[in-house]
mmCIF file of C-alpha atoms in Angstrom:
data_model
loop_
_atom_site.group_PDB
_atom_site.id
_atom_site.type_symbol
_atom_site.label_atom_id
_atom_site.label_comp_id
_atom_site.label_asym_id
_atom_site.label_seq_id
_atom_site.Cartn_x
_atom_site.Cartn_y
_atom_site.Cartn_z
ATOM 1 C CA MET A 1 48.936 144.066 -66.885
ATOM 2 C CA ARG A 2 52.166 144.745 -65.666
ATOM 3 C CA LEU A 3 52.106 148.379 -64.088
ATOM 4 C CA PRO A 4 55.117 151.075 -64.588
ATOM 5 C CA PRO A 5 57.164 151.204 -61.695
ATOM 6 C CA LEU A 6 55.223 153.222 -59.075
ATOM 7 C CA PRO A 7 55.822 154.516 -55.501
ATOM 8 C CA THR A 8 54.773 151.698 -52.629
ATOM 9 C CA ILE A 9 51.508 152.229 -51.198
ATOM 10 C CA ARG A 10 53.028 153.121 -47.974
ATOM 11 C CA GLU A 11 55.096 155.789 -49.777
ATOM 12 C CA ILE A 12 51.655 157.270 -51.274
ATOM 13 C CA ILE A 13 50.405 157.221 -47.980
ATOM 14 C CA ARG A 14 53.561 159.363 -46.664
ATOM 15 C CA LEU A 15 53.688 161.219 -49.983
ATOM 16 C CA TYR A 16 50.134 162.595 -50.031
ATOM 17 C CA GLY A 17 49.987 162.843 -45.974
ATOM 18 C CA LEU A 18 47.231 160.300 -45.957
ATOM 19 C CA ARG A 19 45.692 158.591 -42.704
ATOM 20 C CA ALA A 20 42.589 156.378 -42.136
ATOM 21 C CA GLU A 21 40.024 158.062 -40.540
ATOM 22 C CA LYS A 22 38.793 156.298 -37.492
ATOM 23 C CA GLN A 23 35.269 157.606 -37.391
ATOM 24 C CA LEU A 24 35.027 156.434 -41.071
ATOM 25 C CA SER A 25 35.897 152.969 -39.988
ATOM 26 C CA GLN A 26 38.570 153.302 -42.873
ATOM 27 C CA ASN A 27 41.903 150.932 -42.886
ATOM 28 C CA PHE A 28 44.602 150.541 -45.563
ATOM 29 C CA ILE A 29 45.647 146.919 -46.567
ATOM 30 C CA LEU A 30 49.692 147.992 -47.623
ATOM 31 C CA ASP A 31 50.650 144.289 -48.201
ATOM 32 C CA LEU A 32 50.030 143.802 -51.851
ATOM 33 C CA ASN A 33 50.296 139.872 -51.584
ATOM 34 C CA LEU A 34 47.333 140.153 -49.282
ATOM 35 C CA THR A 35 45.582 142.310 -51.818
ATOM 36 C CA ASP A 36 46.522 140.312 -54.635
ATOM 37 C CA LYS A 37 44.956 136.769 -52.642
ATOM 38 C CA ILE A 38 41.712 139.035 -52.009
ATOM 39 C CA VAL A 39 41.154 139.768 -55.791
ATOM 40 C CA ARG A 40 41.868 136.321 -56.952
ATOM 41 C CA GLN A 41 38.653 135.035 -55.125
ATOM 42 C CA ALA A 42 36.883 136.846 -57.906
ATOM 43 C CA GLY A 43 38.144 134.716 -60.131
ATOM 44 C CA ASN A 44 39.713 135.120 -64.141
ATOM 45 C CA LEU A 45 39.417 138.986 -64.337
ATOM 46 C CA GLN A 46 41.206 138.892 -67.716
ATOM 47 C CA GLY A 47 39.413 141.830 -69.514
ATOM 48 C CA ALA A 48 37.039 141.929 -67.003
ATOM 49 C CA SER A 49 35.010 145.351 -66.281
ATOM 50 C CA VAL A 50 35.538 145.974 -62.473
ATOM 51 C CA CYS A 51 33.505 148.453 -60.124
ATOM 52 C CA GLU A 52 35.720 148.867 -56.856
ATOM 53 C CA VAL A 53 34.196 150.597 -53.643
ATOM 54 C CA GLY A 54 35.612 153.173 -51.677
ATOM 55 C CA PRO A 55 39.575 152.080 -53.392
ATOM 56 C CA GLY A 56 41.216 154.803 -50.624
ATOM 57 C CA PRO A 57 44.971 154.943 -51.785
ATOM 58 C CA GLY A 58 44.750 152.292 -54.234
ATOM 59 C CA GLY A 59 46.241 148.746 -52.880
ATOM 60 C CA LEU A 60 43.436 146.787 -53.750
ATOM 61 C CA THR A 61 43.458 148.553 -56.989
ATOM 62 C CA ARG A 62 46.447 147.593 -58.293
ATOM 63 C CA SER A 63 45.741 143.884 -57.640
ATOM 64 C CA ILE A 64 42.690 144.231 -59.848
ATOM 65 C CA LEU A 65 44.713 145.843 -62.624
ATOM 66 C CA LYS A 66 47.227 143.412 -62.349
ATOM 67 C CA GLN A 67 44.981 140.561 -62.690
ATOM 68 C CA GLY A 68 43.820 141.903 -66.184
ATOM 69 C CA ALA A 69 41.192 143.543 -65.810
ATOM 70 C CA ALA A 70 40.172 145.842 -69.194
ATOM 71 C CA ASP A 71 38.239 148.906 -67.334
ATOM 72 C CA VAL A 72 38.253 149.657 -64.001
ATOM 73 C CA LEU A 73 35.931 152.051 -62.258
ATOM 74 C CA VAL A 74 36.686 153.600 -58.712
ATOM 75 C CA VAL A 75 34.096 155.266 -56.481
ATOM 76 C CA GLU A 76 35.702 157.249 -53.980
ATOM 77 C CA LYS A 77 33.848 159.704 -51.994
ATOM 78 C CA ASP A 78 36.986 161.065 -49.791
ATOM 79 C CA ASP A 79 38.774 163.470 -52.127
ATOM 80 C CA ARG A 80 41.753 163.176 -50.182
ATOM 81 C CA PHE A 81 42.577 160.027 -52.220
ATOM 82 C CA LEU A 82 42.010 161.302 -55.545
ATOM 83 C CA PRO A 83 45.764 162.454 -56.199
ATOM 84 C CA SER A 84 47.340 158.776 -55.300
ATOM 85 C CA LEU A 85 44.358 157.370 -57.737
ATOM 86 C CA GLU A 86 45.180 159.745 -60.305
ATOM 87 C CA LEU A 87 48.549 158.926 -60.464
ATOM 88 C CA LEU A 88 47.432 155.220 -60.967
ATOM 89 C CA ARG A 89 45.048 156.146 -63.819
ATOM 90 C CA GLU A 90 47.957 157.302 -65.541
ATOM 91 C CA ALA A 91 50.426 154.523 -65.351
ATOM 92 C CA SER A 92 47.159 152.004 -66.171
ATOM 93 C CA GLU A 93 47.110 153.550 -69.919
ATOM 94 C CA GLU A 94 43.692 154.836 -68.909
ATOM 95 C CA LYS A 95 42.308 151.454 -67.757
ATOM 96 C CA LEU A 96 41.072 153.034 -64.603
ATOM 97 C CA ARG A 97 38.414 155.846 -64.248
ATOM 98 C CA ILE A 98 37.651 157.551 -60.850
ATOM 99 C CA ALA A 99 34.509 158.730 -60.223
ATOM 100 C CA HIS A 100 34.682 161.152 -56.902
ATOM 101 C CA ASP A 101 30.939 160.103 -55.626
ATOM 102 C CA ASP A 102 29.100 158.405 -52.346
ATOM 103 C CA ILE A 103 28.546 154.899 -53.489
ATOM 104 C CA LEU A 104 25.660 154.776 -51.343
ATOM 105 C CA ARG A 105 23.833 157.373 -54.087
ATOM 106 C CA TYR A 106 26.413 156.641 -57.291
ATOM 107 C CA ASN A 107 24.083 155.009 -59.890
ATOM 108 C CA LEU A 108 25.912 151.727 -61.106
ATOM 109 C CA GLU A 109 23.513 151.350 -64.040
ATOM 110 C CA THR A 110 25.268 153.498 -66.038
ATOM 111 C CA ALA A 111 28.902 152.280 -64.591
ATOM 112 C CA PHE A 112 29.594 150.382 -67.705
ATOM 113 C CA PRO A 113 27.954 151.977 -70.827
ATOM 114 C CA LYS A 114 29.539 149.652 -73.455
ATOM 115 C CA ILE A 115 29.001 146.681 -71.519
ATOM 116 C CA PRO A 116 25.414 144.676 -72.892
ATOM 117 C CA LYS A 117 22.754 143.247 -71.222
ATOM 118 C CA SER A 118 23.187 139.688 -70.344
ATOM 119 C CA ASP A 119 20.594 136.998 -69.969
ATOM 120 C CA TRP A 120 20.168 136.339 -66.243
ATOM 121 C CA HIS A 121 19.745 132.713 -66.732
ATOM 122 C CA GLY A 122 23.043 132.488 -68.406
ATOM 123 C CA GLU A 123 26.745 132.466 -66.791
ATOM 124 C CA PRO A 124 27.555 135.446 -64.641
ATOM 125 C CA PRO A 125 29.001 138.246 -66.653
ATOM 126 C CA ASN A 126 32.598 139.297 -66.517
ATOM 127 C CA VAL A 127 31.299 142.427 -64.584
ATOM 128 C CA HIS A 128 32.201 142.848 -60.766
ATOM 129 C CA VAL A 129 32.006 144.702 -57.816
ATOM 130 C CA ILE A 130 35.117 144.933 -55.272
ATOM 131 C CA GLY A 131 35.913 146.746 -52.124
ATOM 132 C CA ASN A 132 37.244 146.798 -48.941
ATOM 133 C CA LEU A 133 34.647 148.412 -47.616
ATOM 134 C CA PRO A 134 34.257 150.988 -44.252
ATOM 135 C CA PHE A 135 32.821 149.075 -41.411
ATOM 136 C CA ASN A 136 30.262 151.896 -40.884
ATOM 137 C CA VAL A 137 28.440 151.338 -44.297
ATOM 138 C CA SER A 138 29.088 147.756 -44.981
ATOM 139 C CA THR A 139 25.592 146.698 -43.792
ATOM 140 C CA PRO A 140 23.361 149.294 -45.405
ATOM 141 C CA LEU A 141 25.243 149.251 -48.386
ATOM 142 C CA ILE A 142 25.190 145.417 -49.047
ATOM 143 C CA ILE A 143 21.038 145.635 -48.255
ATOM 144 C CA LYS A 144 21.010 148.039 -50.998
ATOM 145 C CA TRP A 145 22.706 146.142 -53.286
ATOM 146 C CA LEU A 146 20.945 142.580 -52.182
ATOM 147 C CA GLU A 147 17.199 144.858 -53.348
ATOM 148 C CA ALA A 148 19.206 145.434 -56.562
ATOM 149 C CA VAL A 149 19.446 141.558 -57.230
ATOM 150 C CA ALA A 150 16.138 140.983 -56.646
ATOM 151 C CA ASN A 151 15.195 143.791 -58.768
ATOM 152 C CA GLN A 152 18.044 143.071 -61.682
ATOM 153 C CA SER A 153 18.832 146.377 -61.400
ATOM 154 C CA GLY A 154 22.052 148.414 -60.410
ATOM 155 C CA PRO A 155 25.155 146.265 -61.523
ATOM 156 C CA PHE A 156 22.945 143.545 -61.966
ATOM 157 C CA ILE A 157 21.367 144.863 -64.974
ATOM 158 C CA TYR A 158 24.393 143.482 -66.751
ATOM 159 C CA GLY A 159 23.743 140.048 -65.429
ATOM 160 C CA ARG A 160 24.736 138.099 -62.050
ATOM 161 C CA SER A 161 27.871 140.056 -61.559
ATOM 162 C CA LYS A 162 29.426 138.511 -58.901
ATOM 163 C CA MET A 163 30.207 140.852 -55.601
ATOM 164 C CA LEU A 164 33.806 140.340 -53.545
ATOM 165 C CA LEU A 165 33.592 142.235 -50.415
ATOM 166 C CA THR A 166 34.984 142.766 -47.041
ATOM 167 C CA PHE A 167 33.085 143.174 -43.785
ATOM 168 C CA GLN A 168 33.805 143.014 -39.916
ATOM 169 C CA LYS A 169 34.549 139.285 -39.195
ATOM 170 C CA GLU A 170 31.265 138.936 -37.296
ATOM 171 C CA VAL A 171 29.335 140.874 -39.916
ATOM 172 C CA ALA A 172 30.742 137.912 -42.195
ATOM 173 C CA GLU A 173 29.881 135.220 -40.162
ATOM 174 C CA ARG A 174 26.277 136.443 -40.588
ATOM 175 C CA ILE A 175 25.798 136.897 -43.808
ATOM 176 C CA VAL A 176 27.006 132.838 -44.109
ATOM 177 C CA ALA A 177 25.575 131.503 -41.135
ATOM 178 C CA GLY A 178 23.302 128.288 -41.429
ATOM 179 C CA VAL A 179 20.501 127.126 -39.422
ATOM 180 C CA ASP A 180 20.868 126.564 -35.749
ATOM 181 C CA SER A 181 24.004 129.132 -35.348
ATOM 182 C CA PRO A 182 23.981 131.666 -32.793
ATOM 183 C CA GLN A 183 25.350 133.752 -35.908
ATOM 184 C CA ARG A 184 21.796 133.416 -37.944
ATOM 185 C CA SER A 185 20.284 136.813 -38.554
ATOM 186 C CA ARG A 186 18.398 138.795 -40.979
ATOM 187 C CA LEU A 187 21.697 139.584 -43.137
ATOM 188 C CA SER A 188 21.622 135.718 -43.227
ATOM 189 C CA ILE A 189 18.494 135.180 -44.742
ATOM 190 C CA MET A 190 18.676 138.305 -46.812
ATOM 191 C CA SER A 191 21.994 137.287 -48.385
ATOM 192 C CA GLN A 192 21.298 133.789 -49.011
ATOM 193 C CA TYR A 193 17.822 133.824 -50.361
ATOM 194 C CA LEU A 194 19.172 135.822 -53.204
ATOM 195 C CA CYS A 195 23.027 134.759 -53.708
ATOM 196 C CA GLU A 196 25.340 132.285 -52.998
ATOM 197 C CA VAL A 197 27.507 132.989 -50.244
ATOM 198 C CA LYS A 198 30.828 132.182 -49.623
ATOM 199 C CA LEU A 199 33.251 132.951 -46.749
ATOM 200 C CA CYS A 200 36.623 133.312 -48.384
ATOM 201 C CA PHE A 201 39.065 133.803 -45.346
ATOM 202 C CA VAL A 202 39.740 136.278 -42.718
ATOM 203 C CA ILE A 203 42.583 138.687 -42.852
ATOM 204 C CA PRO A 204 43.870 139.446 -39.439
ATOM 205 C CA GLY A 205 43.094 142.971 -37.901
ATOM 206 C CA LYS A 206 46.932 143.474 -37.745
ATOM 207 C CA ALA A 207 47.333 143.280 -41.222
ATOM 208 C CA CYS A 208 45.431 146.630 -41.739
ATOM 209 C CA VAL A 209 46.704 150.306 -40.962
ATOM 210 C CA PRO A 210 45.472 151.194 -38.341
ATOM 211 C CA PRO A 211 44.818 148.105 -37.099
ATOM 212 C CA PRO A 212 40.986 147.504 -36.297
ATOM 213 C CA ASP A 213 40.208 145.887 -33.213
ATOM 214 C CA VAL A 214 38.273 143.224 -35.319
ATOM 215 C CA ASP A 215 39.460 140.446 -37.775
ATOM 216 C CA ILE A 216 37.961 141.031 -41.612
ATOM 217 C CA GLY A 217 36.112 138.784 -43.280
ATOM 218 C CA VAL A 218 36.373 138.364 -47.420
ATOM 219 C CA VAL A 219 32.722 137.407 -48.453
ATOM 220 C CA ILE A 220 32.158 136.199 -52.535
ATOM 221 C CA PHE A 221 28.679 136.543 -53.851
ATOM 222 C CA THR A 222 26.901 135.017 -56.724
ATOM 223 C CA PRO A 223 23.444 135.867 -57.435
ATOM 224 C CA LEU A 224 20.963 132.945 -57.840
ATOM 225 C CA ILE A 225 18.930 132.328 -61.102
ATOM 226 C CA GLU A 226 16.210 132.173 -58.977
ATOM 227 C CA PRO A 227 15.287 133.519 -55.747
ATOM 228 C CA GLN A 228 14.770 131.217 -52.971
ATOM 229 C CA ILE A 229 11.997 133.258 -51.934
ATOM 230 C CA GLN A 230 9.372 134.372 -54.870
ATOM 231 C CA VAL A 231 8.117 137.623 -53.084
ATOM 232 C CA PRO A 232 9.027 141.364 -53.322
ATOM 233 C CA PHE A 233 12.350 142.339 -51.501
ATOM 234 C CA LYS A 234 10.943 144.404 -49.323
ATOM 235 C CA MET A 235 8.080 142.314 -47.718
ATOM 236 C CA VAL A 236 10.981 139.488 -47.355
ATOM 237 C CA GLU A 237 12.921 142.060 -45.721
ATOM 238 C CA LYS A 238 9.873 143.169 -43.203
ATOM 239 C CA VAL A 239 8.911 139.732 -42.348
ATOM 240 C CA VAL A 240 12.724 138.779 -41.582
ATOM 241 C CA ARG A 241 13.713 142.266 -39.697
ATOM 242 C CA GLN A 242 10.466 141.532 -37.468
ATOM 243 C CA VAL A 243 11.088 138.188 -36.872
ATOM 244 C CA PHE A 244 14.792 138.856 -36.001
ATOM 245 C CA HIS A 245 13.823 141.559 -33.970
ATOM 246 C CA TYR A 246 12.845 139.403 -31.537
ATOM 247 C CA ARG A 247 15.830 136.782 -31.838
ATOM 248 C CA GLN A 248 15.536 135.226 -28.073
ATOM 249 C CA LYS A 249 11.990 135.017 -28.105
ATOM 250 C CA TYR A 250 9.800 132.402 -30.123
ATOM 251 C CA CYS A 251 9.236 133.470 -33.315
ATOM 252 C CA ARG A 252 5.233 133.982 -32.864
ATOM 253 C CA ARG A 253 6.520 137.471 -31.012
ATOM 254 C CA GLY A 254 7.980 138.400 -34.366
ATOM 255 C CA ILE A 255 5.019 137.769 -36.769
ATOM 256 C CA ALA A 256 2.843 139.214 -34.469
ATOM 257 C CA SER A 257 4.527 142.590 -34.576
ATOM 258 C CA LEU A 258 3.723 142.484 -38.170
ATOM 259 C CA PHE A 259 -0.235 143.101 -37.521
ATOM 260 C CA PRO A 260 -2.120 146.018 -35.796
ATOM 261 C CA TYR A 261 -2.893 145.339 -32.054
ATOM 262 C CA GLY A 262 -5.889 143.505 -31.704
ATOM 263 C CA ARG A 263 -5.235 141.180 -35.106
ATOM 264 C CA SER A 264 -3.774 138.267 -33.535
ATOM 265 C CA ASP A 265 -5.833 136.003 -35.743
ATOM 266 C CA LEU A 266 -3.717 137.154 -38.417
ATOM 267 C CA ALA A 267 -0.815 136.151 -36.367
ATOM 268 C CA GLU A 268 -2.556 132.672 -35.868
ATOM 269 C CA GLU A 269 -3.322 132.700 -39.841
ATOM 270 C CA MET A 270 0.384 132.788 -40.822
ATOM 271 C CA PHE A 271 1.360 129.911 -38.619
ATOM 272 C CA GLU A 272 -1.834 127.678 -39.655
ATOM 273 C CA LEU A 273 -0.999 128.190 -43.382
ATOM 274 C CA SER A 274 2.125 128.497 -43.096
ATOM 275 C CA ASP A 275 2.926 125.060 -40.871
ATOM 276 C CA VAL A 276 5.680 126.739 -39.198
ATOM 277 C CA HIS A 277 5.425 126.278 -35.291
ATOM 278 C CA PRO A 278 4.992 129.245 -33.207
ATOM 279 C CA THR A 279 7.360 128.053 -31.073
ATOM 280 C CA ARG A 280 10.026 127.697 -32.612
ATOM 281 C CA ARG A 281 13.338 130.219 -32.496
ATOM 282 C CA PRO A 282 14.533 132.433 -34.917
ATOM 283 C CA THR A 283 17.574 130.902 -35.846
ATOM 284 C CA SER A 284 16.144 127.525 -36.450
ATOM 285 C CA LEU A 285 13.565 128.430 -39.356
ATOM 286 C CA THR A 286 14.850 127.541 -42.488
ATOM 287 C CA MET A 287 14.860 129.416 -45.616
ATOM 288 C CA GLU A 288 11.817 127.297 -46.488
ATOM 289 C CA ASP A 289 9.990 127.976 -43.597
ATOM 290 C CA PHE A 290 10.354 131.658 -43.983
ATOM 291 C CA ALA A 291 9.369 131.101 -47.720
ATOM 292 C CA LYS A 292 6.396 130.160 -46.305
ATOM 293 C CA LEU A 293 5.568 132.956 -43.513
ATOM 294 C CA CYS A 294 6.237 135.146 -46.660
ATOM 295 C CA TYR A 295 3.900 133.710 -49.057
ATOM 296 C CA THR A 296 1.392 133.513 -46.491
ATOM 297 C CA TYR A 297 1.763 137.395 -45.457
ATOM 298 C CA GLN A 298 1.833 138.340 -49.264
ATOM 299 C CA ASN A 299 -1.639 136.962 -49.167
ATOM 300 C CA ILE A 300 -2.657 138.207 -46.308
ATOM 301 C CA CYS A 301 -1.695 141.719 -47.536
ATOM 302 C CA LYS A 302 -3.346 141.404 -50.925
ATOM 303 C CA ARG A 303 -6.433 140.531 -49.032
ATOM 304 C CA ILE A 304 -6.599 143.364 -46.345
ATOM 305 C CA PRO A 305 -5.820 146.787 -47.783
ATOM 306 C CA GLY A 306 -3.131 149.180 -45.261
ATOM 307 C CA ILE A 307 -1.548 145.821 -43.813
ATOM 308 C CA PHE A 308 1.678 145.976 -45.487
ATOM 309 C CA GLU A 309 1.952 149.365 -44.314
ATOM 310 C CA TYR A 310 1.736 148.860 -40.791
ATOM 311 C CA TYR A 311 4.851 149.143 -38.740
ATOM 312 C CA TYR A 312 5.029 148.405 -34.906
ATOM 313 C CA ARG A 313 6.362 150.646 -33.193
#
């Protein structure tokens, strides 16, 4: 859609006395050519339903509306930005809705009540989650959404909704890192076992206001029809977290921490039945290796009550 004449984002910031709060890891992208470039990575948004996370003064929001989205819900915790978003809502012919809430608590299952649930095995629906995420919430937020992908809940009750999100460049590189990459981490496995992930491009930190000390990576997530590990999310997350907790050591150290003291026999069983060698480094383990470890751990947990509840301290 073509928006009516509006103050620039820079003018909006001056008009309402807005500033990015460093302690909240906020940064603004003022260049609408850049926000247009980010939004184009989501694909065709004509007639789409979009949830934008943390819109701030609304730069990315304008680009989403320009791309033809029919229903845009913005979830903004910081009430300083509400007047500028209200200005944009009025200019959008009511295509924009504003939720003053914390995205970590907001129930996205109610975001688009008019959108029917679609077949998970079909094409992704025209529903998107887009956000220039503050660095301090990006990791807990993506873990929360990945769990929603696994459970087909939250924004994924509509089907395999795509997510287009920004992260600190190093975090983005961890998300897409492959086998033997020094960046391979818990986030790599948790993201890739559930989604196809792609690092679209990197934004120089100097393109933001205020410029952060790091660059920013733009990542798109497309949920897979079938997860690469067919084990409950929390069980996968526990195995992967413990293995990478000792990323500089052999994987047997992390696997041993899944079990109480004195039960080294269970760790040995994990390696014997999964056919994963205990002296492999965590970064060298493939998705198939993690799948075998998770299946073996699941069987042990079924056989021995209370093992899953054990947490190494």
